[in-house]
CSV table of N, CA and C and ligand atoms in Angstrom, one decimal:
chain,number,residue,atom,x,y,z
B,152,MET,N,92.4,106.6,111.1
B,152,MET,CA,93.0,107.7,110.3
B,152,MET,C,91.8,108.6,109.9
B,153,THR,N,92.0,109.9,110.3
B,153,THR,CA,91.0,110.9,110.1
B,153,THR,C,91.5,111.9,109.1
B,154,VAL,N,90.7,112.2,108.1
B,154,VAL,CA,91.1,113.2,107.1
B,154,VAL,C,90.2,114.5,107.3
B,155,ASP,N,90.8,115.6,107.4
B,155,ASP,CA,90.1,116.9,107.5
B,155,ASP,C,89.8,117.4,106.1
B,156,VAL,N,88.5,117.5,105.8
B,156,VAL,CA,88.2,117.9,104.4
B,156,VAL,C,87.7,119.4,104.3
B,157,SER,N,87.9,120.2,105.4
B,157,SER,CA,87.4,121.5,105.4
B,157,SER,C,87.9,122.4,104.3
B,158,SER,N,89.1,122.1,103.8
B,158,SER,CA,89.7,122.9,102.8
B,158,SER,C,89.1,122.7,101.4
B,159,ILE,N,88.4,121.6,101.2
B,159,ILE,CA,87.8,121.3,99.8
B,159,ILE,C,86.3,121.3,99.9
B,160,LEU,N,85.7,121.3,101.1
B,160,LEU,CA,84.3,121.1,101.3
B,160,LEU,C,83.4,122.1,100.5
B,161,LYS,N,83.9,123.3,100.3
B,161,LYS,CA,83.1,124.3,99.6
B,161,LYS,C,83.7,124.7,98.3
B,162,GLU,N,84.7,124.0,97.9
B,162,GLU,CA,85.4,124.3,96.7
B,162,GLU,C,85.2,123.3,95.6
B,163,LEU,N,84.4,123.6,94.6
B,163,LEU,CA,84.2,122.7,93.5
B,163,LEU,C,85.5,122.4,92.8
B,164,GLY,N,85.8,121.1,92.6
B,164,GLY,CA,87.0,120.7,92.0
B,164,GLY,C,88.2,120.6,92.9
B,165,GLY,N,88.0,121.0,94.2
B,165,GLY,CA,89.0,120.9,95.2
B,165,GLY,C,89.5,119.5,95.4
B,166,LYS,N,90.7,119.3,95.6
B,166,LYS,CA,91.3,117.9,95.7
B,166,LYS,C,92.3,117.9,96.9
B,167,LEU,N,92.2,116.8,97.6
B,167,LEU,CA,93.1,116.6,98.8
B,167,LEU,C,93.8,115.3,98.6
B,168,GLU,N,95.1,115.3,98.8
B,168,GLU,CA,95.8,114.0,98.8
B,168,GLU,C,95.6,113.3,100.1
B,169,VAL,N,95.4,111.9,100.0
B,169,VAL,CA,95.2,111.1,101.2
B,169,VAL,C,96.4,110.1,101.2
B,170,CYS,N,97.2,110.2,102.3
B,170,CYS,CA,98.3,109.2,102.4
B,170,CYS,C,98.5,109.0,103.9
B,171,GLY,N,98.3,107.7,104.2
B,171,GLY,CA,98.5,107.4,105.7
B,171,GLY,C,98.3,105.9,105.9
B,172,GLU,N,98.1,105.6,107.2
B,172,GLU,CA,98.0,104.2,107.6
B,172,GLU,C,96.8,104.1,108.5
B,173,VAL,N,96.1,102.9,108.3
B,173,VAL,CA,95.0,102.6,109.3
B,173,VAL,C,95.4,101.3,110.0
B,174,THR,N,95.1,101.3,111.3
B,174,THR,CA,95.3,100.1,112.1
B,174,THR,C,93.9,99.5,112.4
B,175,LEU,N,93.6,98.4,111.8
B,175,LEU,CA,92.3,97.8,112.0
B,175,LEU,C,92.3,96.7,113.0
B,176,PRO,N,91.2,96.5,113.7
B,176,PRO,CA,91.1,95.5,114.7
B,176,PRO,C,91.0,94.1,114.0
B,177,ASP,N,91.4,93.0,114.7
B,177,ASP,CA,91.3,91.7,114.2
B,177,ASP,C,89.8,91.4,113.9
B,178,THR,N,89.5,90.8,112.8
B,178,THR,CA,88.2,90.7,112.3
B,178,THR,C,87.8,89.3,111.9
B,179,GLU,N,86.6,88.9,112.2
B,179,GLU,CA,86.2,87.5,111.8
B,179,GLU,C,85.0,87.7,110.8
B,180,PHE,N,85.2,87.1,109.6
B,180,PHE,CA,84.2,87.2,108.6
B,180,PHE,C,84.5,86.2,107.6
B,181,LEU,N,83.8,85.0,107.6
B,181,LEU,CA,84.2,83.9,106.8
B,181,LEU,C,85.6,83.5,107.0
B,182,GLY,N,86.2,83.7,108.1
B,182,GLY,CA,87.6,83.4,108.4
B,182,GLY,C,88.1,84.5,109.4
B,183,GLU,N,89.3,84.3,109.9
B,183,GLU,CA,89.8,85.2,110.9
B,183,GLU,C,90.9,86.0,110.2
B,184,TYR,N,90.9,87.3,110.4
B,184,TYR,CA,91.9,88.1,109.8
B,184,TYR,C,92.6,89.0,110.8
B,185,ARG,N,93.9,88.9,110.9
B,185,ARG,CA,94.6,89.7,111.9
B,185,ARG,C,95.5,90.7,111.2
B,186,PHE,N,95.4,91.9,111.6
B,186,PHE,CA,96.1,93.0,110.9
B,186,PHE,C,97.4,93.2,111.8
B,187,SER,N,98.4,92.4,111.5
B,187,SER,CA,99.6,92.5,112.3
B,187,SER,C,100.3,93.8,112.1
B,188,GLU,N,100.1,94.5,111.0
B,188,GLU,CA,100.7,95.8,110.8
B,188,GLU,C,99.6,96.7,110.1
B,189,PRO,N,99.8,98.0,110.2
B,189,PRO,CA,98.8,98.9,109.6
B,189,PRO,C,98.7,98.7,108.1
B,190,LEU,N,97.5,99.0,107.5
B,190,LEU,CA,97.4,99.0,106.0
B,190,LEU,C,97.7,100.4,105.5
B,191,LYS,N,98.3,100.5,104.4
B,191,LYS,CA,98.7,101.8,103.8
B,191,LYS,C,97.5,102.3,102.9
B,192,VAL,N,97.2,103.5,103.0
B,192,VAL,CA,96.1,104.1,102.2
B,192,VAL,C,96.7,105.3,101.4
B,193,GLU,N,96.5,105.2,100.1
B,193,GLU,CA,97.1,106.3,99.2
B,193,GLU,C,96.1,106.6,98.2
B,194,GLY,N,95.7,107.9,98.1
B,194,GLY,CA,94.8,108.3,97.0
B,194,GLY,C,94.4,109.8,97.2
B,195,ASN,N,93.2,110.1,96.9
B,195,ASN,CA,92.7,111.5,97.1
B,195,ASN,C,91.2,111.6,97.3
B,196,ILE,N,90.8,112.7,97.8
B,196,ILE,CA,89.4,113.0,97.9
B,196,ILE,C,89.2,114.3,97.1
B,197,SER,N,88.2,114.3,96.2
B,197,SER,CA,87.9,115.4,95.4
B,197,SER,C,86.5,115.9,95.5
B,198,ASN,N,86.2,117.1,95.3
B,198,ASN,CA,84.8,117.7,95.4
B,198,ASN,C,84.3,117.8,94.0
B,199,ASN,N,83.3,117.0,93.7
B,199,ASN,CA,82.7,117.0,92.3
B,199,ASN,C,81.4,117.9,92.2
B,200,GLY,N,81.2,118.6,93.3
B,200,GLY,CA,80.0,119.4,93.3
B,200,GLY,C,78.8,118.8,93.9
B,201,LYS,N,78.7,117.5,93.8
B,201,LYS,CA,77.6,116.7,94.4
B,201,LYS,C,78.0,116.1,95.7
B,202,ALA,N,79.2,115.6,95.7
B,202,ALA,CA,79.7,114.9,96.9
B,202,ALA,C,81.2,114.9,96.8
B,203,LEU,N,81.8,114.4,97.9
B,203,LEU,CA,83.3,114.3,97.9
B,203,LEU,C,83.5,112.8,97.4
B,204,ARG,N,84.4,112.7,96.5
B,204,ARG,CA,84.7,111.4,96.0
B,204,ARG,C,86.1,110.9,96.5
B,205,LEU,N,86.0,109.8,97.1
B,205,LEU,CA,87.3,109.2,97.6
B,205,LEU,C,87.8,108.1,96.7
B,206,ASN,N,89.0,108.2,96.2
B,206,ASN,CA,89.6,107.2,95.4
B,206,ASN,C,90.9,106.8,96.1
B,207,ALA,N,91.1,105.6,96.5
B,207,ALA,CA,92.3,105.2,97.1
B,207,ALA,C,92.7,103.8,96.9
B,208,ARG,N,94.0,103.5,97.1
B,208,ARG,CA,94.5,102.2,97.0
B,208,ARG,C,95.0,101.8,98.4
B,209,VAL,N,94.6,100.6,98.8
B,209,VAL,CA,95.0,100.1,100.1
B,209,VAL,C,95.9,98.9,99.9
B,210,THR,N,97.1,99.0,100.6
B,210,THR,CA,98.0,97.9,100.4
B,210,THR,C,98.6,97.5,101.8
B,211,GLY,N,99.1,96.3,101.9
B,211,GLY,CA,99.7,95.8,103.1
B,211,GLY,C,99.6,94.3,103.2
B,212,GLN,N,99.5,93.8,104.4
B,212,GLN,CA,99.4,92.3,104.5
B,212,GLN,C,98.6,92.0,105.8
B,213,ILE,N,98.0,90.8,105.7
B,213,ILE,CA,97.2,90.3,106.9
B,213,ILE,C,97.7,88.9,107.2
B,214,THR,N,97.4,88.5,108.4
B,214,THR,CA,97.6,87.1,108.8
B,214,THR,C,96.3,86.4,109.0
B,215,THR,N,96.2,85.2,108.4
B,215,THR,CA,95.0,84.4,108.5
B,215,THR,C,95.4,83.0,108.6
B,216,ASN,N,94.5,82.0,108.5
B,216,ASN,CA,94.8,80.6,108.5
B,216,ASN,C,94.4,79.9,107.2
B,217,CYS,N,95.2,79.0,106.8
B,217,CYS,CA,94.9,78.2,105.6
B,217,CYS,C,93.6,77.5,105.8
B,218,ALA,N,92.7,77.6,104.8
B,218,ALA,CA,91.4,77.1,104.9
B,218,ALA,C,91.4,75.5,105.0
B,219,ARG,N,92.5,74.9,104.6
B,219,ARG,CA,92.5,73.4,104.6
B,219,ARG,C,93.3,72.9,105.8
B,220,CYS,N,94.5,73.4,106.1
B,220,CYS,CA,95.3,72.8,107.1
B,220,CYS,C,95.4,73.7,108.4
B,221,THR,N,94.8,74.9,108.3
B,221,THR,CA,94.8,75.8,109.5
B,221,THR,C,96.1,76.4,109.8
B,222,LYS,N,97.2,76.2,109.0
B,222,LYS,CA,98.5,76.8,109.3
B,222,LYS,C,98.3,78.3,109.2
B,223,GLU,N,99.1,79.0,110.0
B,223,GLU,CA,99.0,80.5,109.9
B,223,GLU,C,99.8,81.0,108.7
B,224,ILE,N,99.1,81.8,107.9
B,224,ILE,CA,99.8,82.3,106.7
B,224,ILE,C,99.6,83.8,106.6
B,225,THR,N,100.5,84.5,105.9
B,225,THR,CA,100.5,85.9,105.7
B,225,THR,C,100.1,86.1,104.2
B,226,VAL,N,99.1,86.9,103.9
B,226,VAL,CA,98.7,87.1,102.5
B,226,VAL,C,98.7,88.6,102.3
B,227,PRO,N,99.1,89.0,101.0
B,227,PRO,CA,99.1,90.4,100.7
B,227,PRO,C,97.7,91.0,100.5
B,228,VAL,N,97.6,92.3,100.8
B,228,VAL,CA,96.4,93.0,100.6
B,228,VAL,C,96.7,94.1,99.6
B,229,ASP,N,95.8,94.2,98.6
B,229,ASP,CA,96.0,95.2,97.6
B,229,ASP,C,94.7,95.4,96.8
B,230,PHE,N,94.0,96.5,97.2
B,230,PHE,CA,92.7,96.8,96.5
B,230,PHE,C,92.5,98.3,96.3
B,231,GLU,N,91.6,98.6,95.4
B,231,GLU,CA,91.2,100.0,95.2
B,231,GLU,C,89.9,100.2,95.8
B,232,MET,N,89.6,101.4,96.3
B,232,MET,CA,88.3,101.7,96.8
B,232,MET,C,87.8,103.1,96.3
B,233,ALA,N,86.5,103.2,96.1
B,233,ALA,CA,85.9,104.4,95.6
B,233,ALA,C,84.6,104.6,96.3
B,234,GLU,N,84.5,105.8,97.0
B,234,GLU,CA,83.3,106.0,97.7
B,234,GLU,C,82.8,107.5,97.6
B,235,ASN,N,81.5,107.7,97.7
B,235,ASN,CA,81.0,109.0,97.7
B,235,ASN,C,80.7,109.4,99.2
B,236,LEU,N,81.2,110.6,99.5
B,236,LEU,CA,81.0,111.0,100.9
B,236,LEU,C,80.3,112.3,101.0
B,237,MET,N,79.3,112.4,101.9
B,237,MET,CA,78.6,113.7,102.1
B,237,MET,C,78.5,114.1,103.5
B,238,GLN,N,78.5,115.4,103.7
B,238,GLN,CA,78.4,115.9,105.1
B,238,GLN,C,76.9,115.7,105.5
B,239,GLY,N,76.7,115.1,106.7
B,239,GLY,CA,75.4,114.9,107.2
B,239,GLY,C,75.3,114.1,108.4
B,240,GLU,N,74.1,114.0,109.0
B,240,GLU,CA,74.0,113.2,110.2
B,240,GLU,C,73.4,111.9,110.0
B,241,GLY,N,73.7,110.9,110.8
B,241,GLY,CA,73.3,109.6,110.8
B,241,GLY,C,72.1,109.1,109.9
B,242,GLU,N,70.9,109.5,110.3
B,242,GLU,CA,69.7,108.9,109.7
B,242,GLU,C,69.4,109.4,108.3
B,243,ALA,N,69.8,110.6,108.0
B,243,ALA,CA,69.3,111.2,106.7
B,243,ALA,C,70.1,110.6,105.5
B,244,ILE,N,69.9,109.3,105.3
B,244,ILE,CA,70.6,108.7,104.1
B,244,ILE,C,69.9,108.9,102.8
B,245,VAL,N,70.5,109.8,102.0
B,245,VAL,CA,69.8,110.1,100.7
B,245,VAL,C,69.9,109.0,99.8
B,246,ASP,N,71.0,108.3,99.8
B,246,ASP,CA,71.4,107.4,98.8
B,246,ASP,C,72.3,106.3,99.5
B,247,GLU,N,72.0,105.1,99.2
B,247,GLU,CA,72.8,104.0,99.9
B,247,GLU,C,74.3,104.0,99.5
B,248,ASP,N,74.6,104.6,98.4
B,248,ASP,CA,76.0,104.7,97.9
B,248,ASP,C,76.8,105.8,98.5
B,249,VAL,N,76.1,106.5,99.4
B,249,VAL,CA,76.8,107.7,100.0
B,249,VAL,C,77.1,107.4,101.5
B,250,ILE,N,78.3,107.7,101.9
B,250,ILE,CA,78.7,107.6,103.3
B,250,ILE,C,78.6,109.0,103.9
B,251,LEU,N,77.9,109.1,105.0
B,251,LEU,CA,77.8,110.4,105.6
B,251,LEU,C,78.9,110.6,106.7
B,252,PHE,N,79.4,111.9,106.8
B,252,PHE,CA,80.4,112.2,107.8
B,252,PHE,C,79.9,113.5,108.5
B,253,LYS,N,80.4,113.5,109.7
B,253,LYS,CA,80.0,114.7,110.6
B,253,LYS,C,81.0,115.8,110.4
B,254,ASP,N,80.6,117.0,110.5
B,254,ASP,CA,81.5,118.2,110.5
B,254,ASP,C,82.4,118.1,109.3
B,255,THR,N,83.7,118.2,109.5
B,255,THR,CA,84.6,118.2,108.4
B,255,THR,C,85.6,117.1,108.4
B,256,ALA,N,85.4,116.1,109.3
B,256,ALA,CA,86.3,115.0,109.5
B,256,ALA,C,85.8,113.7,109.0
B,257,ILE,N,86.6,113.1,108.1
B,257,ILE,CA,86.2,111.7,107.6
B,257,ILE,C,87.1,110.7,108.2
B,258,GLU,N,86.4,109.8,108.9
B,258,GLU,CA,87.1,108.7,109.5
B,258,GLU,C,87.3,107.5,108.5
B,259,LEU,N,88.5,107.2,108.2
B,259,LEU,CA,88.7,106.2,107.1
B,259,LEU,C,88.7,104.8,107.6
B,260,ASP,N,88.9,104.5,108.8
B,260,ASP,CA,89.1,103.2,109.3
B,260,ASP,C,87.9,102.2,108.9
B,261,ASP,N,86.7,102.7,109.2
B,261,ASP,CA,85.5,101.8,108.9
B,261,ASP,C,85.4,101.6,107.4
B,262,ILE,N,85.7,102.7,106.7
B,262,ILE,CA,85.5,102.6,105.2
B,262,ILE,C,86.5,101.6,104.6
B,263,VAL,N,87.7,101.6,105.2
B,263,VAL,CA,88.8,100.7,104.7
B,263,VAL,C,88.4,99.3,105.1
B,264,LEU,N,87.9,99.1,106.3
B,264,LEU,CA,87.5,97.7,106.8
B,264,LEU,C,86.4,97.2,105.9
B,265,ASP,N,85.4,98.0,105.7
B,265,ASP,CA,84.2,97.6,104.8
B,265,ASP,C,84.7,97.1,103.4
B,266,ASN,N,85.6,98.0,102.9
B,266,ASN,CA,86.2,97.6,101.5
B,266,ASN,C,87.1,96.4,101.6
B,267,PHE,N,87.8,96.2,102.6
B,267,PHE,CA,88.6,95.1,102.8
B,267,PHE,C,87.8,93.8,102.7
B,268,LEU,N,86.6,93.8,103.5
B,268,LEU,CA,85.8,92.6,103.6
B,268,LEU,C,85.1,92.4,102.2
B,269,MET,N,84.8,93.5,101.5
B,269,MET,CA,84.2,93.3,100.2
B,269,MET,C,85.1,92.7,99.2
B,270,ASN,N,86.4,92.9,99.4
B,270,ASN,CA,87.5,92.5,98.5
B,270,ASN,C,88.1,91.1,98.8
B,271,LEU,N,87.6,90.5,99.9
B,271,LEU,CA,88.1,89.2,100.3
B,271,LEU,C,88.0,88.2,99.2
B,272,GLU,N,89.1,87.4,99.0
B,272,GLU,CA,89.1,86.5,97.9
B,272,GLU,C,88.6,85.1,98.3
B,273,GLY,N,87.7,85.0,99.3
B,273,GLY,CA,87.2,83.7,99.7
B,273,GLY,C,88.2,83.0,100.6
B,274,LYS,N,88.5,81.8,100.2
B,274,LYS,CA,89.4,81.0,101.1
B,274,LYS,C,90.8,81.2,100.7
B,275,TYR,N,91.7,81.4,101.7
B,275,TYR,CA,93.1,81.5,101.5
B,275,TYR,C,93.7,80.2,101.9
B,276,LEU,N,94.7,79.8,101.0
B,276,LEU,CA,95.4,78.5,101.2
B,276,LEU,C,96.9,78.8,101.4
B,277,CYS,N,97.5,77.9,102.1
B,277,CYS,CA,99.0,78.0,102.3
B,277,CYS,C,99.7,77.7,101.0
B,278,SER,N,99.1,76.8,100.2
B,278,SER,CA,99.6,76.6,98.8
B,278,SER,C,98.4,76.0,98.1
B,279,GLU,N,98.5,76.1,96.7
B,279,GLU,CA,97.4,75.6,95.9
B,279,GLU,C,97.1,74.2,96.1
B,280,ASP,N,98.2,73.4,96.4
B,280,ASP,CA,98.1,71.9,96.5
B,280,ASP,C,98.2,71.5,98.0
B,281,CYS,N,97.7,72.3,98.9
B,281,CYS,CA,97.7,72.0,100.3
B,281,CYS,C,96.9,70.7,100.5
B,282,LYS,N,97.5,69.7,101.2
B,282,LYS,CA,96.8,68.4,101.3
B,282,LYS,C,95.8,68.4,102.5
B,283,GLY,N,95.8,69.5,103.3
B,283,GLY,CA,94.8,69.6,104.4
B,283,GLY,C,95.1,68.6,105.5
B,284,LEU,N,94.1,68.4,106.4
B,284,LEU,CA,94.3,67.6,107.5
B,284,LEU,C,93.6,66.3,107.3
B,285,CYS,N,94.1,65.2,107.9
B,285,CYS,CA,93.5,63.9,107.9
B,285,CYS,C,92.1,63.9,108.6
B,286,PRO,N,91.1,63.5,107.9
B,286,PRO,CA,89.8,63.6,108.5
B,286,PRO,C,89.6,62.6,109.7
B,287,THR,N,90.5,61.6,109.8
B,287,THR,CA,90.4,60.6,110.9
B,287,THR,C,91.2,61.1,112.1
B,288,CYS,N,92.5,61.5,111.9
B,288,CYS,CA,93.3,61.8,113.1
B,288,CYS,C,93.7,63.2,113.2
B,289,GLY,N,93.4,64.0,112.2
B,289,GLY,CA,93.7,65.5,112.3
B,289,GLY,C,95.1,65.8,112.0
B,290,ALA,N,95.9,64.9,111.6
B,290,ALA,CA,97.3,65.2,111.3
B,290,ALA,C,97.4,66.0,110.0
B,291,ASP,N,98.5,66.9,110.0
B,291,ASP,CA,98.7,67.7,108.8
B,291,ASP,C,99.3,66.8,107.7
B,292,LEU,N,98.6,66.6,106.6
B,292,LEU,CA,99.0,65.6,105.6
B,292,LEU,C,100.2,66.2,104.7
B,293,ASN,N,100.4,67.5,104.9
B,293,ASN,CA,101.5,68.1,104.1
B,293,ASN,C,102.9,67.6,104.7
B,294,LYS,N,102.8,67.2,106.0
B,294,LYS,CA,104.1,66.7,106.6
B,294,LYS,C,104.3,65.2,106.4
B,295,GLY,N,103.4,64.6,105.6
B,295,GLY,CA,103.6,63.2,105.3
B,295,GLY,C,102.3,62.4,105.7
B,296,GLU,N,102.3,61.1,105.3
B,296,GLU,CA,101.2,60.3,105.6
B,296,GLU,C,101.1,60.0,107.1
B,297,CYS,N,99.9,59.9,107.6
B,297,CYS,CA,99.7,59.8,109.1
B,297,CYS,C,99.6,58.3,109.5
B,298,GLY,N,99.3,57.5,108.5
B,298,GLY,CA,99.2,56.1,108.9
B,298,GLY,C,97.7,55.6,108.8
B,299,CYS,N,96.8,56.6,108.7
B,299,CYS,CA,95.4,56.2,108.6
B,299,CYS,C,95.2,55.9,107.1
B,300,SER,N,95.4,54.6,106.8
B,300,SER,CA,95.2,54.2,105.3
B,300,SER,C,93.8,54.4,104.9
B,301,LYS,N,93.6,54.7,103.7
B,301,LYS,CA,92.3,55.0,103.2
B,301,LYS,C,91.5,53.7,103.1
B,302,GLU,N,92.2,52.5,103.0
B,302,GLU,CA,91.5,51.2,103.0
B,302,GLU,C,91.1,50.8,104.4
B,303,ASN,N,91.7,51.4,105.3
B,303,ASN,CA,91.4,51.1,106.7
B,303,ASN,C,90.1,51.6,107.2
B,304,ILE,N,89.0,50.9,106.6
B,304,ILE,CA,87.7,51.4,106.9
B,304,ILE,C,87.1,50.7,108.1
B,305,ASP,N,86.4,51.4,108.9
B,305,ASP,CA,85.7,50.9,110.1
B,305,ASP,C,84.9,49.6,109.7
B,306,PRO,N,85.1,48.5,110.4
B,306,PRO,CA,84.4,47.3,110.1
B,306,PRO,C,82.9,47.4,109.8
B,307,ARG,N,82.3,48.3,110.6
B,307,ARG,CA,80.8,48.5,110.4
B,307,ARG,C,80.5,49.0,109.0
B,308,TRP,N,81.4,49.9,108.6
B,308,TRP,CA,81.2,50.5,107.2
B,308,TRP,C,81.5,49.4,106.2
B,309,SER,N,82.5,48.5,106.4
B,309,SER,CA,82.8,47.6,105.4
B,309,SER,C,81.7,46.6,105.2
B,310,GLN,N,81.0,46.3,106.3
B,310,GLN,CA,79.8,45.4,106.2
B,310,GLN,C,78.7,46.1,105.3
B,311,LEU,N,78.6,47.4,105.6
B,311,LEU,CA,77.6,48.2,104.8
B,311,LEU,C,78.0,48.2,103.3
B,312,LEU,N,79.3,48.3,103.1
B,312,LEU,CA,79.8,48.3,101.7
B,312,LEU,C,79.5,47.0,101.0
B,313,ASP,N,79.6,45.9,101.8
B,313,ASP,CA,79.4,44.5,101.2
B,313,ASP,C,77.9,44.4,100.8
B,314,ILE,N,77.0,44.9,101.7
B,314,ILE,CA,75.6,44.9,101.4
B,314,ILE,C,75.3,45.7,100.2
B,315,MET,N,75.9,46.9,100.1
B,315,MET,CA,75.7,47.7,98.9
B,315,MET,C,76.1,47.0,97.6
B,316,LYS,N,77.3,46.3,97.7
B,316,LYS,CA,77.8,45.6,96.6
B,316,LYS,C,76.9,44.5,96.1
B,317,ASN,N,76.4,43.8,97.1
B,317,ASN,CA,75.5,42.7,96.8
B,317,ASN,C,74.2,43.2,96.2
B,318,ASN,N,73.7,44.3,96.6
B,318,ASN,CA,72.5,44.9,96.1
B,318,ASN,C,72.7,45.3,94.6
B,319,GLU,N,73.9,45.6,94.3
B,319,GLU,CA,74.2,46.0,92.9
B,319,GLU,C,74.0,44.8,91.9
B,320,ASN,N,74.3,43.6,92.4
B,320,ASN,CA,74.2,42.4,91.5
B,320,ASN,C,72.8,42.0,91.3
L,240,ZN,ZN1,97.4,74.5,104.1
L,241,ZN,ZN1,95.3,60.2,110.0
């Protein structure tokens, strides 16, 4: 999604409504996120004399996997973003908090993706009390017990446990 800011670039106090959609590529960052549908971007860009200020809300949904049982889940996306934008070329970064853009076109996709990653809530779960997968056989414990009883310890381990118990006495 590209926004043409030529109309407000030289006008102090100028304001431009931003409303549209961005389609982001599937992304891996502490998890896998698939953008099955575009995210909606709504807000504005205003000229405060020093820079162009972007304020926008991003909403939509993503598909990812439960961090415990790996089931595919859809989670809502809803965050606010605020950025300072200045016309300029690549290297001349005046300030780290400023995003440079060429000519009069601001490309929002990368800005939205960066903000999406910053707003990630860590691990997503299919439900708060997801039981996860059995560490022994990999079965989904939400679907019931798999038969690997917790007392069913490998004989080599039980010998070790006996030794440990004896040492305690
Ligand atoms: Zn789960
Ligand atoms: Zn099991």
